Short mmCIF file of C-alpha atoms in Angstrom, two decimals:
data_model
loop_
_atom_site.label_atom_id
_atom_site.label_comp_id
_atom_site.label_asym_id
_atom_site.label_seq_id
_atom_site.Cartn_x
_atom_site.Cartn_y
_atom_site.Cartn_z
CA GLN S 1 0.40 -0.37 -0.53
CA VAL S 2 1.13 3.17 -0.21
CA GLN S 3 2.68 5.51 2.01
CA LEU S 4 4.27 8.59 2.33
CA VAL S 5 6.03 9.36 6.45
CA GLU S 6 7.53 12.95 7.26
CA SER S 7 10.63 13.43 9.33
CA GLY S 8 12.25 16.56 9.33
CA GLY S 9 10.07 19.08 11.91
CA GLY S 10 10.76 21.00 14.54
CA LEU S 11 11.19 23.97 16.31
CA VAL S 12 13.73 26.57 14.47
CA LYS S 13 13.89 30.51 15.78
CA PRO S 14 13.25 32.74 13.25
CA GLY S 15 15.82 32.87 10.11
CA GLY S 16 16.84 29.89 10.00
CA SER S 17 16.90 26.56 8.42
CA LEU S 18 14.71 23.37 8.35
CA ARG S 19 15.31 20.10 5.67
CA LEU S 20 11.84 18.39 5.71
CA SER S 21 12.13 14.63 4.01
CA CYS S 22 9.32 12.62 3.01
CA ALA S 23 9.83 8.22 2.33
CA ALA S 24 8.24 6.99 -0.06
CA SER S 25 7.31 3.32 -0.56
CA GLY S 26 4.32 0.73 -2.10
CA PHE S 27 4.72 2.40 -5.08
CA THR S 28 7.07 3.94 -8.53
CA PHE S 29 8.45 6.98 -6.68
CA SER S 30 9.59 7.46 -10.22
CA ASP S 31 7.06 7.45 -12.20
CA TYR S 32 4.95 10.52 -9.81
CA TYR S 33 4.66 13.94 -9.13
CA MET S 34 5.07 14.55 -5.81
CA SER S 35 4.10 17.78 -3.63
CA TRP S 36 4.23 19.43 -0.17
CA ILE S 37 1.36 21.58 1.02
CA ARG S 38 0.89 23.00 4.51
CA GLN S 39 -1.39 23.50 7.09
CA ALA S 40 -1.06 26.86 10.12
CA PRO S 41 -2.53 26.15 13.40
CA GLY S 42 -6.14 26.13 13.55
CA LYS S 43 -5.62 27.35 9.35
CA GLY S 44 -6.76 25.94 5.92
CA LEU S 45 -4.56 24.34 3.12
CA GLU S 46 -1.83 25.75 1.65
CA TRP S 47 -0.88 24.44 -1.44
CA VAL S 48 3.41 25.49 -1.25
CA SER S 49 5.85 23.49 -4.24
CA TYR S 50 6.12 20.15 -6.32
CA ILE S 51 7.83 18.76 -8.76
CA SER S 52 7.55 16.32 -11.78
CA SER S 53 9.28 13.03 -11.63
CA SER S 54 12.01 13.56 -12.92
CA GLY S 55 12.62 16.41 -10.77
CA SER S 56 12.69 19.09 -13.66
CA THR S 57 9.28 20.38 -13.35
CA ILE S 58 8.80 22.58 -10.17
CA TYR S 59 6.54 24.96 -8.64
CA TYR S 60 6.36 27.34 -6.12
CA ALA S 61 4.26 29.37 -3.55
CA ASP S 62 5.09 32.55 -3.80
CA SER S 63 4.60 32.60 -0.31
CA VAL S 64 8.50 31.03 -0.53
CA LYS S 65 9.24 31.58 -3.53
CA GLY S 66 12.69 32.75 -2.86
CA ARG S 67 13.23 30.94 0.02
CA PHE S 68 12.37 27.03 0.31
CA THR S 69 13.70 23.73 -2.69
CA ILE S 70 11.85 20.96 -3.54
CA SER S 71 14.29 18.37 -4.42
CA ARG S 72 13.76 14.20 -5.19
CA ASP S 73 16.33 11.32 -5.06
CA ASN S 74 14.30 8.35 -7.02
CA ALA S 75 17.08 6.34 -5.97
CA LYS S 76 15.90 6.40 -2.55
CA ASN S 77 12.45 7.03 -3.33
CA SER S 78 13.00 10.58 -1.53
CA LEU S 79 11.14 13.60 -1.95
CA TYR S 80 12.71 16.96 0.42
CA LEU S 81 12.25 20.23 1.29
CA GLN S 82 14.94 22.24 1.53
CA MET S 83 13.29 25.44 4.67
CA ASN S 84 16.10 28.62 4.56
CA SER S 85 14.74 32.30 5.66
CA LEU S 86 11.83 30.29 8.26
CA ARG S 87 9.99 33.02 8.90
CA ALA S 88 7.05 32.84 11.86
CA GLU S 89 4.18 32.71 9.40
CA ASP S 90 6.02 29.21 7.42
CA THR S 91 5.03 27.56 11.28
CA ALA S 92 2.81 24.89 10.26
CA VAL S 93 1.88 20.91 9.45
CA TYR S 94 3.75 20.61 6.73
CA TYR S 95 2.35 17.40 4.08
CA CYS S 96 3.98 15.51 2.15
CA ALA S 97 1.49 14.68 -1.17
CA ARG S 98 1.30 12.09 -3.91
CA LEU S 99 0.08 13.43 -7.26
CA SER S 100 -1.24 11.33 -9.98
CA ARG S 101 -4.20 11.68 -13.68
CA MET S 102 -5.85 11.07 -10.09
CA GLY S 103 -5.16 14.40 -8.58
CA THR S 104 -3.79 14.69 -5.27
CA ASP S 105 -4.57 11.18 -4.00
CA TYR S 106 -2.15 10.05 -1.02
CA TRP S 107 -0.58 11.74 1.59
CA GLY S 108 0.81 12.11 4.40
CA GLN S 109 0.58 12.18 8.05
CA GLY S 110 2.18 15.27 8.34
CA THR S 111 4.86 16.98 10.16
CA LEU S 112 5.34 19.82 12.16
CA VAL S 113 7.53 22.93 12.22
CA THR S 114 7.33 25.58 14.93
CA VAL S 115 9.28 28.84 13.78
CA SER S 116 9.67 30.77 17.37
CA SER S 117 12.49 32.37 19.27
CA GLN L 1 -3.51 36.94 -6.47
CA THR L 2 -6.38 34.19 -6.32
CA VAL L 3 -9.10 33.41 -4.29
CA VAL L 4 -10.49 30.35 -3.61
CA THR L 5 -14.06 30.56 -1.59
CA GLN L 6 -16.01 27.78 0.28
CA GLU L 7 -19.05 28.65 2.35
CA PRO L 8 -16.65 28.91 5.64
CA SER L 9 -20.11 26.53 7.49
CA LEU L 10 -22.77 24.18 6.56
CA THR L 11 -25.59 22.25 8.83
CA VAL L 12 -27.16 19.20 7.35
CA SER L 13 -29.30 16.65 8.99
CA PRO L 14 -28.57 13.02 9.58
CA GLY L 15 -29.72 11.48 6.52
CA GLY L 16 -29.90 14.74 3.97
CA THR L 17 -28.86 16.15 2.22
CA VAL L 18 -25.63 19.18 1.28
CA THR L 19 -24.04 20.80 -1.41
CA LEU L 20 -20.86 22.99 -0.42
CA THR L 21 -19.51 25.23 -3.17
CA CYS L 22 -15.89 25.98 -4.92
CA ALA L 23 -15.92 29.36 -6.35
CA SER L 24 -13.42 30.75 -8.56
CA SER L 25 -12.08 35.62 -8.57
CA THR L 26 -11.29 34.33 -12.18
CA GLY L 27 -14.76 33.74 -13.26
CA ALA L 28 -16.37 30.33 -13.81
CA VAL L 29 -14.82 27.65 -12.70
CA THR L 30 -15.11 24.69 -15.43
CA SER L 31 -13.71 21.26 -15.74
CA GLY L 32 -10.51 22.99 -16.86
CA TYR L 33 -9.96 23.67 -13.28
CA TYR L 34 -10.14 20.20 -12.27
CA PRO L 35 -11.31 20.60 -9.61
CA ASN L 36 -10.41 17.80 -6.57
CA TRP L 37 -12.43 17.67 -2.97
CA PHE L 38 -10.42 16.82 0.26
CA GLN L 39 -11.81 15.61 3.15
CA GLN L 40 -10.07 16.28 7.00
CA LYS L 41 -11.40 15.42 10.25
CA PRO L 42 -9.60 17.29 13.58
CA GLY L 43 -5.68 14.96 13.97
CA GLN L 44 -5.78 14.30 10.89
CA ALA L 45 -4.13 14.16 8.05
CA PRO L 46 -6.77 14.91 4.92
CA ARG L 47 -7.85 12.62 2.22
CA ALA L 48 -8.97 13.07 -1.10
CA LEU L 49 -12.92 11.95 -1.67
CA ILE L 50 -13.32 13.70 -5.62
CA TYR L 51 -10.71 14.67 -8.75
CA SER L 52 -11.20 16.16 -12.21
CA THR L 53 -15.32 17.55 -10.58
CA SER L 54 -16.44 14.40 -10.88
CA ASN L 55 -14.20 11.43 -10.56
CA LYS L 56 -14.64 9.41 -7.76
CA HIS L 57 -11.16 7.19 -5.21
CA SER L 58 -11.47 3.27 -4.55
CA TRP L 59 -12.03 5.00 -1.81
CA THR L 60 -14.80 7.29 -1.44
CA PRO L 61 -18.21 6.80 -0.40
CA ALA L 62 -21.13 6.71 -3.46
CA ARG L 63 -22.80 9.15 -1.16
CA PHE L 64 -19.91 11.56 -2.77
CA SER L 65 -19.86 13.72 -5.54
CA GLY L 66 -19.49 16.05 -7.43
CA SER L 67 -20.21 18.62 -10.30
CA LEU L 68 -20.32 22.00 -11.88
CA LEU L 69 -23.01 24.20 -10.72
CA GLY L 70 -23.85 28.08 -11.37
CA GLY L 71 -19.94 28.06 -12.21
CA LYS L 72 -18.80 26.85 -9.14
CA ALA L 73 -18.12 23.25 -8.23
CA ALA L 74 -19.65 21.53 -6.85
CA LEU L 75 -20.04 19.39 -3.31
CA THR L 76 -22.75 17.26 -2.63
CA LEU L 77 -23.40 14.35 -0.24
CA SER L 78 -26.33 12.43 -0.34
CA GLY L 79 -27.74 10.56 2.96
CA VAL L 80 -25.66 12.48 5.34
CA GLN L 81 -24.07 10.48 7.97
CA PRO L 82 -22.99 11.13 11.68
CA GLU L 83 -19.04 10.23 10.30
CA ASP L 84 -19.16 12.91 7.68
CA GLU L 85 -19.25 15.79 9.97
CA ALA L 86 -15.38 17.10 8.64
CA GLU L 87 -13.65 20.48 6.70
CA TYR L 88 -13.62 19.69 3.11
CA TYR L 89 -11.35 22.11 1.40
CA CYS L 90 -11.20 22.60 -2.70
CA LEU L 91 -8.22 22.76 -5.40
CA LEU L 92 -8.60 24.39 -8.35
CA TYR L 93 -5.65 24.01 -11.30
CA TYR L 94 -4.21 27.24 -12.68
CA GLY L 95 -2.52 26.24 -15.18
CA GLY L 96 1.08 25.10 -12.78
CA ALA L 97 -0.22 26.63 -9.70
CA ARG L 98 -2.99 25.14 -7.15
CA VAL L 99 -4.86 26.60 -5.25
CA PHE L 100 -6.96 25.45 -2.56
CA GLY L 101 -10.42 27.24 -1.60
CA GLY L 102 -10.43 28.39 2.82
CA GLY L 103 -12.46 25.12 3.27
CA THR L 104 -15.84 24.48 5.11
CA LYS L 105 -16.23 22.96 8.25
CA LEU L 106 -18.89 20.58 7.88
CA THR L 107 -21.97 20.25 10.55
CA VAL L 108 -23.20 17.51 11.03
CA LEU L 109 -26.87 18.08 13.41
#
């Protein structure tokens, strides 16, 4: 079965950096686009970034452009999100999700990032 | 900045029918926006329900259906069950960009 497991969240000071990881299993990772979606505490969902199966196509939301970098390692079945220059408003649960012809079909359970001094 | 608007909250009685809508600030929602719908219960990750306007995932209960209605994307729940109480989000595609609606809190009372 499809499994997506995020890790790397935690407490970081404003201006700091954090790298999130998503370990994928149960499907051929290299065949799928992947994405990061976040949810601030008590708020709605926000699309952050996605990356094509080969890594050649990447999208970022304006709110993170220039600060966050999405990447993937198909040999390791892993997706990453490098987050730099973090701000308080980046505090959220970050979800890894698979993109397919059937939309955003599978989601991980999320990892919490807290940006606070 | 593109805004996707949903009803903040709706209430429905068990066994009843309710329609949630999803509007775009750019104009009428069409199939080209590939509307997706998700359900999220407290403390859980979102779960996909509908993709490309009206297509269901293998796990989507038959009582959920998606459509286009009056220039908006719509999610209709027929024969609502208590376990359908949740937050529902729509997602629209704008070329490369993806924008979520603000969510609708559905109360079953």
